[in-house]
XYZ file of C-alpha atoms in Angstrom:
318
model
C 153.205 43.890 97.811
C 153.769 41.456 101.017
C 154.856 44.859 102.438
C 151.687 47.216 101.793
C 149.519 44.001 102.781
C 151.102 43.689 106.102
C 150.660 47.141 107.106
C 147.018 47.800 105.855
C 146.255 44.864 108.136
C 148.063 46.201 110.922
C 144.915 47.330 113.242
C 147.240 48.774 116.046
C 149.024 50.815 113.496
C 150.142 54.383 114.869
C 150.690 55.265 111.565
C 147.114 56.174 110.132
C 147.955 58.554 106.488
C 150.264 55.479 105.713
C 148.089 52.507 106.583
C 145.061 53.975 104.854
C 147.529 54.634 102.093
C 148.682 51.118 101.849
C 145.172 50.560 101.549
C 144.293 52.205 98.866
C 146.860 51.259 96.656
C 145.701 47.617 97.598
C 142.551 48.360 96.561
C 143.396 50.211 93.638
C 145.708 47.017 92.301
C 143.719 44.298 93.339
C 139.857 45.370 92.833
C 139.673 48.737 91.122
C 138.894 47.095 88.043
C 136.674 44.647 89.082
C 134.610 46.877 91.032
C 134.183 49.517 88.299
C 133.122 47.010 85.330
C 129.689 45.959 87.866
C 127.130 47.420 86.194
C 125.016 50.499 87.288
C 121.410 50.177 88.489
C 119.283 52.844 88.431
C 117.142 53.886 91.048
C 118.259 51.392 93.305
C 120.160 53.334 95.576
C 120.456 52.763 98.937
C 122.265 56.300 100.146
C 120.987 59.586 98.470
C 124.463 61.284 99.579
C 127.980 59.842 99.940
C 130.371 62.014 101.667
C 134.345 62.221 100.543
C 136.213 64.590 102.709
C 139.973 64.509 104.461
C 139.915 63.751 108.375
C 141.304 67.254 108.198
C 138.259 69.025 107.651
C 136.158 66.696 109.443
C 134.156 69.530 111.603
C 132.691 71.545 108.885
C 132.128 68.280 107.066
C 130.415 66.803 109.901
C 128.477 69.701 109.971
C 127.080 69.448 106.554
C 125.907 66.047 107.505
C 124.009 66.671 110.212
C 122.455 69.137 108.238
C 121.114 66.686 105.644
C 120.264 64.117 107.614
C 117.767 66.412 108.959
C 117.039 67.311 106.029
C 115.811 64.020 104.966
C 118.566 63.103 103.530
C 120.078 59.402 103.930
C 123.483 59.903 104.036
C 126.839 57.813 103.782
C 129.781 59.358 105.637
C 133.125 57.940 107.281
C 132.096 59.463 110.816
C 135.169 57.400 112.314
C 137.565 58.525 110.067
C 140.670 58.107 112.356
C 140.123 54.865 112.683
C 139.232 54.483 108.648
C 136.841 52.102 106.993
C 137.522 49.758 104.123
C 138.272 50.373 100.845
C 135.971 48.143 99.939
C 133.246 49.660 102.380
C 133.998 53.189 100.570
C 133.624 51.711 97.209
C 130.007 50.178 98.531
C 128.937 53.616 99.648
C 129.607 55.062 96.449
C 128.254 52.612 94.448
C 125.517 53.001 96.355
C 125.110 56.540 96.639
C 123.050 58.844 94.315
C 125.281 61.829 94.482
C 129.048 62.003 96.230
C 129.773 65.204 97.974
C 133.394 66.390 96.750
C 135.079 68.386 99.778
C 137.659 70.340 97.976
C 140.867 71.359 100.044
C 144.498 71.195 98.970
C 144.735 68.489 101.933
C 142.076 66.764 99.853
C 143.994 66.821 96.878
C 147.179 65.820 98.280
C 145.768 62.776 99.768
C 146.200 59.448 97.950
C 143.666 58.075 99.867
C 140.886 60.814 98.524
C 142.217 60.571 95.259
C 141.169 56.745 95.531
C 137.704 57.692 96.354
C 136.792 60.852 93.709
C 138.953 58.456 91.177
C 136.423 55.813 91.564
C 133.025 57.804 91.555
C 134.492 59.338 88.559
C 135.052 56.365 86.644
C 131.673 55.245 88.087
C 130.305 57.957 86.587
C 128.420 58.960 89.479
C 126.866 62.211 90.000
C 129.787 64.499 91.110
C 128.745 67.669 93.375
C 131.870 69.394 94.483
C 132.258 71.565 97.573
C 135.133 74.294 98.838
C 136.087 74.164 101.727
C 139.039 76.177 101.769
C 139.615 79.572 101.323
C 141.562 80.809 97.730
C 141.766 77.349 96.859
C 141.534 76.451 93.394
C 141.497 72.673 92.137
C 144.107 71.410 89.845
C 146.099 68.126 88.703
C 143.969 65.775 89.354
C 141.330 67.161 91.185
C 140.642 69.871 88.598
C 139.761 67.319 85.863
C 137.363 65.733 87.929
C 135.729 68.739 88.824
C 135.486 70.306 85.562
C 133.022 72.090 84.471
C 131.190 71.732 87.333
C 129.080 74.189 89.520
C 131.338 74.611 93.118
C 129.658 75.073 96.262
C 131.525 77.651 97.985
C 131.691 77.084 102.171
C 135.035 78.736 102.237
C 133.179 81.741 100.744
C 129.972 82.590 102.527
C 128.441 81.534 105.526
C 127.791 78.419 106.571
C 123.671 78.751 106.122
C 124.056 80.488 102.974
C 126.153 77.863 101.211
C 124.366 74.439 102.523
C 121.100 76.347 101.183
C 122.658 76.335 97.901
C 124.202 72.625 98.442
C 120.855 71.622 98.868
C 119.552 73.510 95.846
C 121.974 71.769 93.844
C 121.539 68.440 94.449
C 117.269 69.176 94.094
C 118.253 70.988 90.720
C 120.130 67.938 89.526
C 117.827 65.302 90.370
C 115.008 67.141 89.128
C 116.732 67.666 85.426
C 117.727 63.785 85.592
C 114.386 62.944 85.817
C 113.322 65.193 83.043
C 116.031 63.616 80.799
C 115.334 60.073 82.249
C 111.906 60.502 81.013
C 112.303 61.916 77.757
C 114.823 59.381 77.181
C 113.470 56.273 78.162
C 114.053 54.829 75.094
C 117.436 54.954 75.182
C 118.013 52.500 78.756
C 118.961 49.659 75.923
C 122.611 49.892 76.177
C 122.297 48.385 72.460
C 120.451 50.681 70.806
C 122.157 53.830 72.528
C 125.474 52.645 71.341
C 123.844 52.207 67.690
C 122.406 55.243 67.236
C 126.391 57.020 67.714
C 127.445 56.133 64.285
C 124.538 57.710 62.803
C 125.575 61.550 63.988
C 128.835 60.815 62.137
C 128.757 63.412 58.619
C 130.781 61.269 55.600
C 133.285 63.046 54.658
C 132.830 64.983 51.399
C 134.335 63.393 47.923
C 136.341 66.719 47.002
C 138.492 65.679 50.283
C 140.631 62.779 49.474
C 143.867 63.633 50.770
C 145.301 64.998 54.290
C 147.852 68.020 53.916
C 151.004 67.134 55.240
C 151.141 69.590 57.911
C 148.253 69.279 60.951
C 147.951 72.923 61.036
C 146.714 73.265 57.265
C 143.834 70.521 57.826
C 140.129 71.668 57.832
C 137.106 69.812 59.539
C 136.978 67.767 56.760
C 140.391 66.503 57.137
C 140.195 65.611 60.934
C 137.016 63.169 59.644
C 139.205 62.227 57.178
C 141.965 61.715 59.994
C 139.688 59.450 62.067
C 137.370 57.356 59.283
C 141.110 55.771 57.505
C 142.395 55.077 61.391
C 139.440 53.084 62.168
C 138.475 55.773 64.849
C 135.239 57.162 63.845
C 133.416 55.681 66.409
C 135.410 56.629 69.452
C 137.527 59.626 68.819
C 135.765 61.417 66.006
C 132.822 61.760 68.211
C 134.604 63.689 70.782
C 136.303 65.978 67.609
C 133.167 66.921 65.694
C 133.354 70.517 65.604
C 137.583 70.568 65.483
C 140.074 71.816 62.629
C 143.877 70.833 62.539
C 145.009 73.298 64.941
C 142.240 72.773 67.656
C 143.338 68.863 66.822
C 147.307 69.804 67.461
C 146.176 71.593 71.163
C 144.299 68.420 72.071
C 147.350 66.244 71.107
C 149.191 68.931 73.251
C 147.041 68.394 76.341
C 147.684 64.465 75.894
C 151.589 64.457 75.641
C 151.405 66.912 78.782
C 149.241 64.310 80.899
C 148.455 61.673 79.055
C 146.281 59.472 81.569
C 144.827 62.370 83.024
C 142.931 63.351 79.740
C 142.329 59.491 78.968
C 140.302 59.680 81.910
C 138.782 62.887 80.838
C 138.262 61.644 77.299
C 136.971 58.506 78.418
C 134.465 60.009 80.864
C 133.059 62.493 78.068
C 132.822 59.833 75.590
C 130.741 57.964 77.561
C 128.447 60.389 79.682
C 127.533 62.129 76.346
C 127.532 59.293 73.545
C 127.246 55.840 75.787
C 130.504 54.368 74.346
C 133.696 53.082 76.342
C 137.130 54.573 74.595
C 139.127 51.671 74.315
C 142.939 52.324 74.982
C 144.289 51.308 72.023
C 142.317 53.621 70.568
C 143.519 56.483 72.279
C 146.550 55.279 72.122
C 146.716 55.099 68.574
C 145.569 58.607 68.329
C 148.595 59.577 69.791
C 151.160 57.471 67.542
C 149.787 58.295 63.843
C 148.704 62.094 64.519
C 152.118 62.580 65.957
C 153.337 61.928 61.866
C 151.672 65.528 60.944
C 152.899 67.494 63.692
C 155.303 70.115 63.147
C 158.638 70.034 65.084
C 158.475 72.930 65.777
C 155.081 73.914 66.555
C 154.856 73.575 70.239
C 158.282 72.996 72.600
C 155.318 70.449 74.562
C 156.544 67.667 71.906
C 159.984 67.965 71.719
C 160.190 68.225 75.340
C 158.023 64.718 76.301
C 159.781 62.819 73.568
C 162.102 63.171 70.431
C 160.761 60.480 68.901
C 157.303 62.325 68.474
C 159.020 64.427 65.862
C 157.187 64.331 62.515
C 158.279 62.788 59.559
C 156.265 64.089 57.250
C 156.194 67.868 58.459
C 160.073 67.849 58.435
C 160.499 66.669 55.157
C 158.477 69.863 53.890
């Protein structure tokens, strides 16, 4: 730790991807946390734009400032980016910033640094509007879970005109249908009464279901409520599972045992942009340990190959 301190604060550093590396692992260790549990104010932003790009495509992303800062746009962007700002001045910005422009490259996704940043205005839940810049490039790992689902702005694409046009219809278009929802919503800015109301979209779980089937697979809708409501997780999991049998259940599991924190963060972000509730990990975690008791062995080679120990009981003994 000494280490990475030393050569973050090592101005005269000839070493830039490393020191701004050590920097944002410092960051990430020391005041990730911190920073992310301050609370969100709305409509108190101080930057309509924040821009997160690699100092590799600085020109084009340069030029999409300029752009919308005469656009009338107030925009946040690390102009100096070979000589870096602070993690702590990047976390400002997007905490401060309305929407954060995305600049999708593979450079982008293989830099620590920018994974730092998107990681952040993810779990900020900020409003995400990501941007190619590179040509056949499609997102994945981490990158692709942030982005997903998400329109792309393609500069790589079309010319430059042509795609800012529709950057800048974007960002209108999402503003525009955030007020709509702000104001048909307004009863809902009690962070109390949203959290309330979840419960209530939760169906009980018919009284001709009172056992689960040993195997996953043979489970209805029924069962997965079942599932959730005796593991105490009807008001965190269930919620994301509403519409899921046993073998749409089994592929989720899947997905987790493949990249577990990965589709935490996913999980977590979905749970909370569309019912208002944090996913605790020890719930998700204890997801993973009792549904792993009514998976097949040999359903998938996903679970034998991530652990043995995931191996079920109860399926085997059938």
């Amino acid at each position: 730790m000494s280490h990475c301190r030393i050569l973050a604060e090592n101005i005269n550093s000839d070493q830039f991807d490393l020191q701004r590396a050590a920097e944002g692992l410092l960051w990430k260790l020391e005041r990730e946390d911190e920073a992310v549990a301050k609370p969100i104010i709305l409509n108190s932003y101080q930057y309509d734009i924040m821009i997160s790009y690699s100092h590799k495509d600085k020109e084009l992303c340069l030029q999409i400032h300029e752009q919308l800062v005469k656009d009338g746009f107030n925009v946040w962007v690390d102009r100096d980016c070979l000589r870096g700002s602070t993690m702590v001045g990047i976390a400002n910005a997007i905490e401060n910033s309305e929407y954060v422009l995305i600049c999708m490259s593979n450079t982008y996704k293989e830099s620590v640094y920018c994974q730092s940043e998107a990681h952040y205005a993810f779990e900020r839940g900020c409003h995400l509007v990501p941007i190619m810049l590179e040509s056949n490039y499609k997102p994945d790992g981490w990158l692709g879970i942030i982005v997903s689902g998400k329109i792309y702005v393609n500069f790589a694409k079309v010319e430059f005109k042509s795609a800012y046009e529709k950057l800048k219809n974007e960002i209108i278009e999402q503003r525009q249908k955030y007020l709509r929802k702000s104001s048909t919503k307004s009863i809902e800015k009690d962070p109390v009464d949203m959290i309330s109301i979840t419960p209530k979209h939760i169906e009980l779980v018919p009284e001709s279901i009172d056992d689960l089937p040993n195997c996953i697979t043979e489970w209805a809708h029924d069962h997965v409520k079942l599932f959730f409501l005796r593991m105490g997780l009807s008001d965190t999991i269930l919620p994301l599972c509403t519409r899921v049998d046993g073998h749409r259940l089994l592929r989720l599991y899947e997905m987790c045992l493949i990249n577990p924190e990965s589709m935490y963060q996913s999980l977590k972000f979905e749970l909370g942009e569309r019912h208002h509730i944090l996913l605790p990990i020890a719930d998700y975690l204890t997801f993973l340990h009792e549904v792993k008791l009514y998976v097949p062995s040999t359903s998938t080679n996903v679970t034998t190959a991530r652990s043995s120990s995931l191996d079920s009981s109860i399926c085997n003994a059938m």
